[in-house]
Amino acid sequence: MGKRLGKKPIAFLLRKLRPTKRAHSPPQPISGRPSPIDTSAEATIPGSGAAAAAKGIKKKAGQRLWMRFDRAGQSEILECDKSVIIKRAAIPARDLRILGPVFSQSSNILAREKAIVVNLEYIRAIVTAEEILILDPLCQEVLPFIDQLRQHVPLKPTIRADDRENQGTDAPSQAERELPFEFQVLEIALEVVCSSLGSSVTDLERDAYPVLDELAKNVSTKNLERVRSLKSILTRLFARVQKVRDEIEHLLDDNEDMSDLYLTRKQIQNQQFEALMASVTSNSIVPAGANIGRLNSNRYQRSVSIATSVYSDNDVEDLEMLLEAYFMQLDGIRNRILSVREYIDDTEDYVNIQLDNQRNELIQLQLILTMASFAISLSMLICGAFSMNIKVSLYNTTNLFGPFVGGTLVGCFVIFLIILAYARWNKLLDP
């Protein structure tokens, strides 16, 4: 019973995998290499081609377009997935989420061990001590940033750790005389972002002031709609400037974060430390007495102290001055936006005052009409009283209608003047 159940599924699978029509091929000679695998059976398996196509599409969908730009000025376009970028830049996978569409409206500058993750407006990149990886380099907004990189790169090569030891610690190095590669890239990114925000504020000012002046002259639905759209643009622009400004302010408030951004310094210190460790190890192999071992120990401690204090005098001064310059520039852009907002608020207050004045005038007119209606209602009361079917001796008096009507109107007008004077006396109406 067990054998029958075991053979039936195998025979069934063999019939499924057997091709329907296949040309007879001559037997191949036996050689040292295995014959190539015949993939014609894949056509008979339902869904095999679709599965392979879906797998290829899924793999292609996970790849994104990157541009590699090194400090020598060489650039190339890459199409790779997250794993390649993570391995190349030595960053955790969660940092790539910052460069994704979820955090596209935020501004972040994150320091890692060997890279800086930059997300400023439309510039999303990963900066290392030797190169920069730019995400979506063919976007229209990113092209000015790439042009600026091509103008300022290549950089002059920095002095290696071995050359620094030969020159001595007192000689200023090339890396100390100019900004490192990562800071120059960061400076270009901040310059492009500030220029873009400044031009946006200039366009806002050029469009806002004429519209606000027109609204102050003529309060209409069209002008109010234009001012509403300007306020929405201003709000979004202010939020963009505030995010970049807050990120720079956060870095300026923390010296440790600024120190972590020195990728070139950390690379040079690692090279020096590795060279010193190699020299100490080579010296420790030679047999020596206690004095020589103590001498090597002192040399090791002195070398390590030199390697860790190469930049101790100017720890974060260069980066701090760089960030403060762009912080002040962003603060000026923010103040310009606040000036436009204040002008909008002043215009709105002026329009509200105009509307309140017109509303007060309408109320005064309504009050005057009410007083006039009251005075006329008195004459109507008298006319109604005399129009009743009651015999009165005055009906038989001749030439009485005209003086009676005239006297009634004059009396109503006098009453109206009295009420009007009372209202002005109590400042219910303008004099």
Short mmCIF file of C-alpha atoms in Angstrom, two decimals, residues 98-351:
data_model
loop_
_atom_site.label_atom_id
_atom_site.label_comp_id
_atom_site.label_asym_id
_atom_site.label_seq_id
_atom_site.Cartn_x
_atom_site.Cartn_y
_atom_site.Cartn_z
CA ILE A 98 14.96 59.69 5.76
CA LEU A 99 15.76 60.00 2.06
CA GLY A 100 12.46 58.38 1.06
CA PRO A 101 9.17 60.04 0.12
CA VAL A 102 7.80 59.81 3.66
CA PHE A 103 10.33 62.36 4.99
CA SER A 104 10.53 64.43 1.81
CA GLN A 105 9.10 67.49 3.57
CA SER A 106 11.56 67.36 6.47
CA SER A 107 15.14 68.63 6.80
CA ASN A 108 17.79 66.46 8.42
CA ILE A 109 21.59 66.39 8.68
CA LEU A 110 22.61 63.18 10.43
CA ALA A 111 26.18 62.23 11.29
CA ARG A 112 27.25 58.61 11.18
CA GLU A 113 30.60 56.93 11.64
CA LYS A 114 31.70 57.19 8.00
CA ALA A 115 28.95 59.21 6.32
CA ILE A 116 26.60 62.18 6.61
CA VAL A 117 22.96 61.73 5.61
CA VAL A 118 21.71 65.02 4.12
CA ASN A 119 18.03 65.73 3.47
CA LEU A 120 17.61 69.44 2.73
CA GLU A 121 14.56 70.34 0.68
CA TYR A 122 15.01 68.50 -2.64
CA ILE A 123 18.70 67.62 -2.01
CA ARG A 124 18.89 64.08 -0.68
CA ALA A 125 22.40 62.68 -0.53
CA ILE A 126 24.89 60.61 1.43
CA VAL A 127 28.27 62.28 1.93
CA THR A 128 31.45 60.44 2.84
CA ALA A 129 35.03 61.64 3.15
CA GLU A 130 35.77 60.64 -0.45
CA GLU A 131 32.50 60.91 -2.41
CA ILE A 132 28.86 61.93 -2.40
CA LEU A 133 25.90 59.81 -3.48
CA ILE A 134 23.02 61.94 -4.77
CA LEU A 135 19.53 60.49 -4.99
CA ASP A 136 17.45 61.27 -8.11
CA PRO A 137 20.11 63.41 -9.81
CA LEU A 138 18.02 64.03 -12.93
CA CYS A 139 15.35 66.06 -11.10
CA GLN A 140 15.08 69.65 -12.22
CA GLU A 141 15.61 71.00 -8.71
CA VAL A 142 18.79 68.96 -8.14
CA LEU A 143 20.58 70.12 -11.32
CA PRO A 144 21.80 73.46 -9.81
CA PHE A 145 23.36 71.53 -6.94
CA ILE A 146 25.20 69.23 -9.38
CA ASP A 147 26.38 72.24 -11.41
CA GLN A 148 27.78 73.85 -8.28
CA LEU A 149 29.56 70.61 -7.41
CA ARG A 150 31.18 70.50 -10.82
CA GLN A 151 32.38 74.08 -10.41
CA HIS A 152 33.95 73.56 -6.98
CA VAL A 153 35.21 69.98 -7.39
CA PRO A 154 37.91 68.58 -7.75
CA LEU A 155 39.53 69.52 -4.50
CA LYS A 156 43.18 69.63 -3.65
CA PRO A 157 44.35 66.33 -2.15
CA THR A 158 44.79 66.25 1.58
CA ILE A 159 48.05 65.20 3.20
CA ARG A 160 48.15 61.62 4.37
CA ALA A 161 48.87 60.53 7.92
CA ASP A 162 52.41 59.39 7.12
CA ASP A 163 53.28 62.75 5.53
CA ARG A 164 51.79 64.55 8.52
CA GLU A 165 54.06 62.64 10.87
CA ASN A 166 57.10 63.52 8.73
CA GLN A 167 56.15 67.22 8.74
CA GLY A 168 55.52 67.30 12.47
CA THR A 169 52.50 68.32 14.46
CA ASP A 170 53.24 72.04 14.38
CA ALA A 171 53.09 72.34 10.58
CA PRO A 172 49.60 73.22 9.35
CA SER A 173 48.20 70.57 7.04
CA GLN A 174 46.22 71.00 3.85
CA ALA A 175 43.06 69.79 5.59
CA GLU A 176 43.48 72.53 8.21
CA ARG A 177 43.99 75.29 5.64
CA GLU A 178 40.77 74.56 3.78
CA LEU A 179 37.46 72.91 4.54
CA PRO A 180 37.26 69.14 4.18
CA PHE A 181 35.39 67.57 1.30
CA GLU A 182 32.26 66.82 3.31
CA PHE A 183 32.02 70.40 4.57
CA GLN A 184 32.46 71.85 1.10
CA VAL A 185 29.66 69.62 -0.14
CA LEU A 186 27.52 70.66 2.83
CA GLU A 187 28.30 74.31 2.12
CA ILE A 188 27.27 73.93 -1.53
CA ALA A 189 24.04 72.22 -0.48
CA LEU A 190 23.21 74.97 2.01
CA GLU A 191 24.08 77.64 -0.54
CA VAL A 192 21.79 76.13 -3.17
CA VAL A 193 18.96 75.68 -0.67
CA CYS A 194 19.31 79.23 0.68
CA SER A 195 19.44 80.65 -2.85
CA SER A 196 16.28 78.75 -3.78
CA LEU A 197 14.46 79.89 -0.65
CA GLY A 198 15.65 83.48 -1.16
CA SER A 199 14.40 83.55 -4.75
CA SER A 200 11.05 82.14 -3.61
CA VAL A 201 10.75 84.90 -1.01
CA THR A 202 11.66 87.50 -3.64
CA ASP A 203 8.90 86.21 -5.91
CA LEU A 204 6.50 86.27 -2.98
CA GLU A 205 7.36 89.89 -2.17
CA ARG A 206 7.00 90.91 -5.81
CA ASP A 207 3.53 89.38 -6.00
CA ALA A 208 2.29 90.19 -2.51
CA TYR A 209 2.72 93.95 -2.17
CA PRO A 210 0.74 94.99 -5.30
CA VAL A 211 -2.08 92.59 -4.41
CA LEU A 212 -2.26 93.91 -0.86
CA ASP A 213 -2.27 97.53 -2.05
CA GLU A 214 -5.07 96.70 -4.47
CA LEU A 215 -7.05 95.08 -1.67
CA ALA A 216 -6.64 98.17 0.50
CA LYS A 217 -8.12 100.28 -2.31
CA ASN A 218 -10.88 97.92 -3.39
CA VAL A 219 -12.25 95.17 -1.16
CA SER A 220 -13.63 92.63 -3.58
CA THR A 221 -14.00 88.88 -3.77
CA LYS A 222 -11.29 88.59 -6.41
CA ASN A 223 -8.73 90.49 -4.35
CA LEU A 224 -9.63 88.54 -1.23
CA GLU A 225 -9.09 85.26 -3.09
CA ARG A 226 -5.68 86.42 -4.32
CA VAL A 227 -4.64 87.36 -0.79
CA ARG A 228 -5.82 83.98 0.50
CA SER A 229 -3.62 82.15 -2.03
CA LEU A 230 -0.68 84.36 -1.09
CA LYS A 231 -1.14 83.51 2.58
CA SER A 232 -1.13 79.78 1.81
CA ILE A 233 2.10 80.15 -0.22
CA LEU A 234 3.64 82.19 2.59
CA THR A 235 2.71 79.59 5.19
CA ARG A 236 4.32 76.74 3.21
CA LEU A 237 7.43 78.80 2.48
CA PHE A 238 7.80 79.80 6.12
CA ALA A 239 7.55 76.15 7.18
CA ARG A 240 10.31 75.17 4.72
CA VAL A 241 12.64 77.91 5.95
CA GLN A 242 11.89 77.13 9.57
CA LYS A 243 12.72 73.42 9.16
CA VAL A 244 16.15 74.11 7.65
CA ARG A 245 16.84 76.81 10.23
CA ASP A 246 15.85 74.56 13.13
CA GLU A 247 18.11 71.77 11.88
CA ILE A 248 21.12 74.11 11.68
CA GLU A 249 20.28 75.55 15.10
CA HIS A 250 20.13 72.02 16.52
CA LEU A 251 23.63 71.32 15.21
CA LEU A 252 24.98 74.61 16.57
CA ASP A 253 23.63 73.83 20.02
CA ASP A 254 25.45 70.50 20.24
CA ASN A 255 29.23 70.44 19.82
CA GLU A 256 29.28 66.66 19.88
CA ASP A 257 27.05 66.45 16.82
CA MET A 258 29.25 68.95 15.01
CA SER A 259 32.34 66.97 15.94
CA ASP A 260 30.78 63.81 14.48
CA LEU A 261 30.46 65.58 11.12
CA TYR A 262 34.25 65.74 10.71
CA LEU A 263 34.58 62.66 8.51
CA THR A 264 38.00 63.57 7.08
CA ARG A 265 39.39 64.18 10.54
CA LYS A 266 38.13 60.84 11.77
CA GLN A 267 39.59 59.15 8.71
CA ILE A 268 42.99 60.77 9.26
CA GLN A 269 42.93 59.89 12.94
CA ASN A 270 42.09 56.28 12.13
CA GLN A 271 44.95 56.13 9.63
CA GLN A 272 47.35 57.62 12.19
CA PHE A 273 46.15 55.24 14.87
CA GLU A 274 46.58 52.23 12.58
CA ALA A 275 50.08 53.37 11.57
CA LEU A 276 51.07 53.93 15.18
CA MET A 277 49.66 50.59 16.23
CA ALA A 278 51.64 48.92 13.44
CA SER A 279 54.85 50.67 14.53
CA VAL A 280 54.30 49.80 18.18
CA THR A 281 53.61 46.19 17.26
CA SER A 282 56.78 46.00 15.18
CA ASN A 283 58.81 47.50 18.02
CA SER A 284 57.36 45.11 20.55
CA ILE A 285 58.62 42.12 18.52
CA VAL A 286 62.27 43.09 19.10
CA PRO A 287 63.48 41.70 22.49
CA ALA A 288 64.44 44.43 24.87
CA GLY A 289 64.83 45.08 28.53
CA ALA A 290 62.55 46.85 30.95
CA ASN A 291 63.86 50.29 30.00
CA ILE A 292 63.23 49.72 26.30
CA GLY A 293 59.70 48.39 27.04
CA ARG A 294 59.00 51.47 29.16
CA LEU A 295 60.35 53.64 26.35
CA ASN A 296 58.06 51.95 23.81
CA SER A 297 55.12 52.36 26.17
CA ASN A 298 55.84 56.08 26.57
CA ARG A 299 56.24 56.45 22.79
CA TYR A 300 52.92 54.69 22.27
CA GLN A 301 51.10 56.94 24.74
CA ARG A 302 52.68 60.07 23.24
CA SER A 303 51.79 58.96 19.71
CA VAL A 304 48.19 58.19 20.64
CA SER A 305 47.86 61.58 22.34
CA ILE A 306 49.24 63.28 19.21
CA ALA A 307 46.83 61.34 17.00
CA THR A 308 43.82 62.23 19.11
CA SER A 309 44.74 65.90 19.50
CA VAL A 310 45.57 66.87 15.93
CA TYR A 311 42.46 69.04 15.73
CA SER A 312 42.05 69.76 19.44
CA ASP A 313 42.80 73.47 19.07
CA ASN A 314 40.16 74.05 16.39
CA ASP A 315 37.68 71.34 17.26
CA VAL A 316 34.46 72.55 15.62
CA GLU A 317 35.35 76.16 14.86
CA ASP A 318 35.34 75.81 11.07
CA LEU A 319 32.02 74.02 10.95
CA GLU A 320 30.52 76.37 13.51
CA MET A 321 31.43 79.44 11.45
CA LEU A 322 30.05 77.75 8.33
CA LEU A 323 26.74 76.88 9.96
CA GLU A 324 26.43 80.28 11.64
CA ALA A 325 26.82 82.05 8.29
CA TYR A 326 23.96 80.11 6.73
CA PHE A 327 21.94 80.29 9.93
CA MET A 328 22.09 84.08 9.74
CA GLN A 329 21.17 83.95 6.05
CA LEU A 330 18.17 81.74 6.79
CA ASP A 331 17.25 84.01 9.68
CA GLY A 332 17.25 86.96 7.29
CA ILE A 333 15.02 85.05 4.85
CA ARG A 334 12.72 84.20 7.74
CA ASN A 335 12.55 87.86 8.76
CA ARG A 336 11.61 88.82 5.19
CA ILE A 337 8.76 86.32 5.28
CA LEU A 338 7.65 87.69 8.65
CA SER A 339 7.69 91.21 7.17
CA VAL A 340 5.36 90.09 4.38
CA ARG A 341 3.15 88.40 6.96
CA GLU A 342 3.04 91.57 9.04
CA TYR A 343 2.14 93.58 5.94
CA ILE A 344 -0.67 91.13 5.24
CA ASP A 345 -1.88 91.42 8.83
CA ASP A 346 -1.76 95.22 8.67
CA THR A 347 -3.70 95.19 5.42
CA GLU A 348 -6.28 92.87 6.92
CA ASP A 349 -6.62 95.17 9.94
CA TYR A 350 -7.04 98.16 7.64
CA VAL A 351 -9.69 96.33 5.60
#
